[in-house]
């Protein structure tokens, strides 16, 4: 079984895990290693099975615990070369495996594809992970706008973790200075609830069973608002799966991704 764990998501920290066969792949480590360990225990995730840590970009809300976690678990960091250049001084003992941008790498039970995204970081990526059991999980957050490459990467996913950062009206009335508002709403910033709903309605297909909304702004969004904007778009596109909304302060999961597709196909 492929299982998804949302250890937490928001501007204060992001961390996810995918378990398949007897291996676990971590995606981002935006909390302290101690906090990630605490949350893993809460959801029954065995960190001793982690085989690698994928990092989407170097911002602190995605990498705070990465160096310590990689060291204590004895696992490599998989990220884009440009991101590694920024991180290397902070993690001199970590082992680096480059992600193939617009390509894929096999890492144990996981095949990891990456594509560039529009965000104000060195070489940020969205990723798609195909497990040895045939499940595809697409992960895209911290993106100012969805590009053709992102749409292509996320197509035919069985589970999607997608940013729904802010409600556009709440951002405009948030009290943030205009420059900050422009950064968040701009092409190097974050995806709004409306943009997430539009992208999701394009990505719905009969095999999409799980959608997780991620990276909600604490100041300009809420679980209820994100759900209220996205759910009708999913229903209109004939989505028949489950919608989850990730939380900043508590983990979600385990979320099982259905029967083993590789076995069904054989
Ligand atoms: Zn970022
Ligand atoms: Zn972020």
GROMACS .gro file of C-alpha atoms and ligand atoms in nm:
model
  268
    1UNK     CA    1   0.000   0.000   0.000
    2UNK     CA    2   0.113   0.355  -0.074
    3UNK     CA    3   0.040   0.587   0.217
    4UNK     CA    4   0.060   0.963   0.239
    5UNK     CA    5   0.139   1.158   0.556
    6UNK     CA    6   0.097   1.533   0.594
    7UNK     CA    7   0.322   1.619   0.887
    8UNK     CA    8   0.220   1.984   0.858
    9UNK     CA    9   0.193   2.263   0.604
   10UNK     CA   10   0.176   2.641   0.600
   11UNK     CA   11   0.406   2.941   0.593
   12UNK     CA   12   0.547   2.828   0.930
   13UNK     CA   13   0.669   2.490   0.804
   14UNK     CA   14   0.605   2.212   0.554
   15UNK     CA   15   0.679   1.840   0.569
   16UNK     CA   16   0.523   1.540   0.396
   17UNK     CA   17   0.601   1.169   0.374
   18UNK     CA   18   0.515   0.893   0.130
   19UNK     CA   19   0.544   0.531   0.236
   20UNK     CA   20   0.548   0.242  -0.012
   21UNK     CA   21   0.666  -0.117   0.016
   22UNK     CA   22   0.901  -0.093   0.318
   23UNK     CA   23   1.040   0.252   0.242
   24UNK     CA   24   0.956   0.612   0.323
   25UNK     CA   25   1.044   0.924   0.127
   26UNK     CA   26   1.027   1.258   0.309
   27UNK     CA   27   0.939   1.569   0.111
   28UNK     CA   28   1.056   1.892   0.277
   29UNK     CA   29   1.156   1.933   0.641
   30UNK     CA   30   1.032   2.277   0.738
   31UNK     CA   31   1.005   2.205   1.110
   32UNK     CA   32   1.284   2.118   1.352
   33UNK     CA   33   1.403   1.758   1.336
   34UNK     CA   34   1.264   1.712   1.686
   35UNK     CA   35   0.919   1.841   1.584
   36UNK     CA   36   0.913   1.624   1.270
   37UNK     CA   37   1.004   1.323   1.483
   38UNK     CA   38   0.727   1.410   1.730
   39UNK     CA   39   0.469   1.443   1.452
   40UNK     CA   40   0.583   1.119   1.286
   41UNK     CA   41   0.517   0.936   1.613
   42UNK     CA   42   0.170   1.098   1.631
   43UNK     CA   43   0.069   0.953   1.290
   44UNK     CA   44   0.249   0.619   1.331
   45UNK     CA   45   0.516   0.693   1.068
   46UNK     CA   46   0.835   0.490   1.118
   47UNK     CA   47   1.124   0.727   1.039
   48UNK     CA   48   1.375   0.442   1.053
   49UNK     CA   49   1.240   0.340   0.710
   50UNK     CA   50   1.322   0.678   0.550
   51UNK     CA   51   1.550   0.635   0.247
   52UNK     CA   52   1.578   0.997   0.135
   53UNK     CA   53   1.475   1.358   0.191
   54UNK     CA   54   1.349   1.554  -0.111
   55UNK     CA   55   1.369   1.934  -0.082
   56UNK     CA   56   1.160   2.152  -0.316
   57UNK     CA   57   1.359   2.472  -0.251
   58UNK     CA   58   1.581   2.634   0.010
   59UNK     CA   59   1.332   2.855   0.199
   60UNK     CA   60   1.333   2.795   0.574
   61UNK     CA   61   0.971   2.680   0.590
   62UNK     CA   62   1.085   2.380   0.378
   63UNK     CA   63   1.436   2.312   0.512
   64UNK     CA   64   1.465   2.412   0.881
   65UNK     CA   65   1.511   2.054   1.006
   66UNK     CA   66   1.671   1.909   0.691
   67UNK     CA   67   2.038   1.905   0.795
   68UNK     CA   68   1.975   1.748   1.135
   69UNK     CA   69   1.721   1.500   1.002
   70UNK     CA   70   1.942   1.385   0.712
   71UNK     CA   71   2.229   1.337   0.953
   72UNK     CA   72   2.040   1.149   1.224
   73UNK     CA   73   1.855   0.929   0.974
   74UNK     CA   74   2.169   0.881   0.760
   75UNK     CA   75   1.985   0.960   0.436
   76UNK     CA   76   2.073   1.170   0.129
   77UNK     CA   77   1.918   1.503   0.031
   78UNK     CA   78   1.756   1.495  -0.312
   79UNK     CA   79   1.712   1.840  -0.460
   80UNK     CA   80   1.787   2.063  -0.760
   81UNK     CA   81   2.155   2.158  -0.807
   82UNK     CA   82   2.079   2.529  -0.765
   83UNK     CA   83   1.902   2.463  -0.435
   84UNK     CA   84   2.191   2.247  -0.315
   85UNK     CA   85   2.436   2.532  -0.386
   86UNK     CA   86   2.241   2.746  -0.138
   87UNK     CA   87   2.204   2.473   0.122
   88UNK     CA   88   2.548   2.312   0.114
   89UNK     CA   89   2.716   2.562   0.352
   90UNK     CA   90   2.445   2.488   0.613
   91UNK     CA   91   2.479   2.109   0.589
   92UNK     CA   92   2.844   2.018   0.531
   93UNK     CA   93   2.802   1.652   0.624
   94UNK     CA   94   2.491   1.585   0.412
   95UNK     CA   95   2.505   1.365   0.103
   96UNK     CA   96   2.353   1.522  -0.210
   97UNK     CA   97   2.175   1.342  -0.494
   98UNK     CA   98   2.065   1.573  -0.777
   99UNK     CA   99   1.706   1.564  -0.900
  100UNK     CA  100   1.678   1.553  -1.278
  101UNK     CA  101   1.496   1.870  -1.383
  102UNK     CA  102   1.241   1.787  -1.654
  103UNK     CA  103   1.349   1.428  -1.602
  104UNK     CA  104   1.337   1.153  -1.343
  105UNK     CA  105   1.557   0.964  -1.097
  106UNK     CA  106   1.491   0.629  -0.934
  107UNK     CA  107   1.552   0.618  -0.560
  108UNK     CA  108   1.463   0.282  -0.407
  109UNK     CA  109   1.087   0.231  -0.435
  110UNK     CA  110   1.033   0.584  -0.568
  111UNK     CA  111   1.073   0.737  -0.913
  112UNK     CA  112   1.100   1.113  -0.869
  113UNK     CA  113   1.037   1.363  -1.149
  114UNK     CA  114   1.087   1.737  -1.109
  115UNK     CA  115   1.007   2.049  -1.305
  116UNK     CA  116   1.089   2.416  -1.246
  117UNK     CA  117   0.827   2.639  -1.085
  118UNK     CA  118   0.781   3.014  -1.073
  119UNK     CA  119   0.888   3.116  -0.718
  120UNK     CA  120   1.145   3.354  -0.569
  121UNK     CA  121   1.407   3.090  -0.482
  122UNK     CA  122   1.729   2.959  -0.647
  123UNK     CA  123   1.591   2.659  -0.838
  124UNK     CA  124   1.250   2.568  -0.694
  125UNK     CA  125   1.070   2.258  -0.823
  126UNK     CA  126   0.737   2.082  -0.824
  127UNK     CA  127   0.772   1.706  -0.801
  128UNK     CA  128   0.588   1.394  -0.903
  129UNK     CA  129   0.666   1.068  -0.726
  130UNK     CA  130   0.568   0.730  -0.868
  131UNK     CA  131   0.591   0.449  -0.615
  132UNK     CA  132   0.681   0.087  -0.690
  133UNK     CA  133   0.310   0.011  -0.633
  134UNK     CA  134   0.211   0.228  -0.931
  135UNK     CA  135   0.077   0.535  -0.748
  136UNK     CA  136   0.167   0.885  -0.867
  137UNK     CA  137   0.172   1.168  -0.616
  138UNK     CA  138   0.210   1.523  -0.744
  139UNK     CA  139   0.337   1.796  -0.513
  140UNK     CA  140   0.330   2.163  -0.610
  141UNK     CA  141   0.342   2.454  -0.369
  142UNK     CA  142   0.521   2.785  -0.346
  143UNK     CA  143   0.437   2.864  -0.705
  144UNK     CA  144   0.327   3.200  -0.831
  145UNK     CA  145   0.140   3.058  -1.127
  146UNK     CA  146   0.089   2.716  -1.279
  147UNK     CA  147   0.294   2.674  -1.597
  148UNK     CA  148   0.253   2.426  -1.882
  149UNK     CA  149   0.542   2.225  -1.734
  150UNK     CA  150   0.364   2.202  -1.395
  151UNK     CA  151   0.037   2.094  -1.560
  152UNK     CA  152   0.225   1.828  -1.753
  153UNK     CA  153   0.410   1.703  -1.444
  154UNK     CA  154   0.093   1.673  -1.237
  155UNK     CA  155  -0.124   1.506  -1.500
  156UNK     CA  156  -0.259   1.158  -1.419
  157UNK     CA  157  -0.170   1.186  -1.049
  158UNK     CA  158  -0.355   0.958  -0.807
  159UNK     CA  159  -0.295   1.209  -0.530
  160UNK     CA  160  -0.222   1.580  -0.552
  161UNK     CA  161  -0.076   1.805  -0.285
  162UNK     CA  162  -0.141   2.152  -0.416
  163UNK     CA  163  -0.097   2.498  -0.272
  164UNK     CA  164  -0.410   2.696  -0.182
  165UNK     CA  165  -0.229   2.983  -0.014
  166UNK     CA  166  -0.470   3.270   0.016
  167UNK     CA  167  -0.814   3.407  -0.048
  168UNK     CA  168  -0.762   3.689  -0.297
  169UNK     CA  169  -0.999   3.933  -0.123
  170UNK     CA  170  -0.849   3.861   0.219
  171UNK     CA  171  -0.501   3.924   0.081
  172UNK     CA  172  -0.608   4.265  -0.049
  173UNK     CA  173  -0.761   4.357   0.288
  174UNK     CA  174  -0.490   4.187   0.498
  175UNK     CA  175  -0.304   4.498   0.603
  176UNK     CA  176   0.014   4.366   0.440
  177UNK     CA  177   0.212   4.648   0.273
  178UNK     CA  178   0.144   4.668  -0.104
  179UNK     CA  179   0.492   4.532  -0.186
  180UNK     CA  180   0.429   4.220   0.025
  181UNK     CA  181   0.084   4.172  -0.130
  182UNK     CA  182   0.238   4.198  -0.475
  183UNK     CA  183   0.506   3.945  -0.386
  184UNK     CA  184   0.251   3.693  -0.258
  185UNK     CA  185   0.010   3.739  -0.548
  186UNK     CA  186   0.282   3.780  -0.814
  187UNK     CA  187   0.433   3.524  -1.046
  188UNK     CA  188   0.712   3.447  -0.794
  189UNK     CA  189   0.476   3.411  -0.499
  190UNK     CA  190   0.195   3.180  -0.399
  191UNK     CA  191  -0.114   3.022  -0.556
  192UNK     CA  192  -0.453   3.156  -0.442
  193UNK     CA  193  -0.756   2.942  -0.361
  194UNK     CA  194  -0.911   3.048  -0.692
  195UNK     CA  195  -0.600   2.958  -0.892
  196UNK     CA  196  -0.579   2.622  -0.711
  197UNK     CA  197  -0.944   2.551  -0.793
  198UNK     CA  198  -0.887   2.632  -1.160
  199UNK     CA  199  -0.578   2.416  -1.185
  200UNK     CA  200  -0.743   2.127  -1.002
  201UNK     CA  201  -1.045   2.131  -1.231
  202UNK     CA  202  -0.803   2.080  -1.521
  203UNK     CA  203  -0.621   1.797  -1.343
  204UNK     CA  204  -0.921   1.589  -1.236
  205UNK     CA  205  -0.934   1.247  -1.405
  206UNK     CA  206  -1.098   0.920  -1.300
  207UNK     CA  207  -0.782   0.799  -1.122
  208UNK     CA  208  -0.743   1.106  -0.900
  209UNK     CA  209  -0.854   0.987  -0.556
  210UNK     CA  210  -0.694   1.230  -0.313
  211UNK     CA  211  -0.641   1.605  -0.310
  212UNK     CA  212  -0.460   1.778  -0.024
  213UNK     CA  213  -0.466   2.157  -0.011
  214UNK     CA  214  -0.139   2.286   0.128
  215UNK     CA  215   0.057   2.592   0.240
  216UNK     CA  216  -0.248   2.788   0.363
  217UNK     CA  217  -0.168   3.139   0.481
  218UNK     CA  218  -0.251   3.187   0.848
  219UNK     CA  219  -0.345   3.551   0.787
  220UNK     CA  220  -0.525   3.536   0.452
  221UNK     CA  221  -0.695   3.195   0.446
  222UNK     CA  222  -0.875   2.932   0.650
  223UNK     CA  223  -0.957   2.564   0.608
  224UNK     CA  224  -1.323   2.660   0.548
  225UNK     CA  225  -1.247   2.925   0.284
  226UNK     CA  226  -1.003   2.705   0.094
  227UNK     CA  227  -1.250   2.417   0.094
  228UNK     CA  228  -1.542   2.642  -0.005
  229UNK     CA  229  -1.355   2.770  -0.310
  230UNK     CA  230  -1.200   2.443  -0.425
  231UNK     CA  231  -1.469   2.182  -0.356
  232UNK     CA  232  -1.731   2.315  -0.604
  233UNK     CA  233  -1.467   2.323  -0.880
  234UNK     CA  234  -1.373   1.962  -0.804
  235UNK     CA  235  -1.738   1.851  -0.803
  236UNK     CA  236  -1.802   2.033  -1.133
  237UNK     CA  237  -1.509   1.839  -1.282
  238UNK     CA  238  -1.662   1.506  -1.161
  239UNK     CA  239  -1.402   1.449  -0.888
  240UNK     CA  240  -1.507   1.142  -0.689
  241UNK     CA  241  -1.225   1.131  -0.434
  242UNK     CA  242  -1.146   1.290  -0.100
  243UNK     CA  243  -1.040   1.646  -0.029
  244UNK     CA  244  -0.813   1.710   0.270
  245UNK     CA  245  -0.689   2.045   0.393
  246UNK     CA  246  -0.348   2.042   0.561
  247UNK     CA  247  -0.291   2.218   0.891
  248UNK     CA  248   0.006   2.410   1.022
  249UNK     CA  249   0.006   2.288   1.378
  250UNK     CA  250  -0.099   1.926   1.351
  251UNK     CA  251  -0.034   1.631   1.116
  252UNK     CA  252  -0.289   1.449   0.898
  253UNK     CA  253  -0.276   1.084   0.807
  254UNK     CA  254  -0.210   0.815   0.733
  255UNK     CA  255  -0.398   0.866   0.404
  256UNK     CA  256  -0.399   0.535   0.209
  257UNK     CA  257  -0.393   0.571  -0.171
  258UNK     CA  258  -0.601   0.269  -0.261
  259UNK     CA  259  -0.516  -0.071  -0.408
  260UNK     CA  260  -0.169  -0.150  -0.540
  261UNK     CA  261  -0.194  -0.056  -0.906
  262UNK     CA  262   0.121  -0.235  -1.013
  263UNK     CA  263  -0.025  -0.562  -0.888
  264UNK     CA  264  -0.363  -0.497  -1.056
  265UNK     CA  265  -0.197  -0.429  -1.390
  266UNK     CA  266   0.007  -0.750  -1.381
  267LIG    ZN1  267   0.919   2.939  -0.071
  268LIG    ZN1  268   0.691   2.786   0.153
   0.00000   0.00000   0.00000
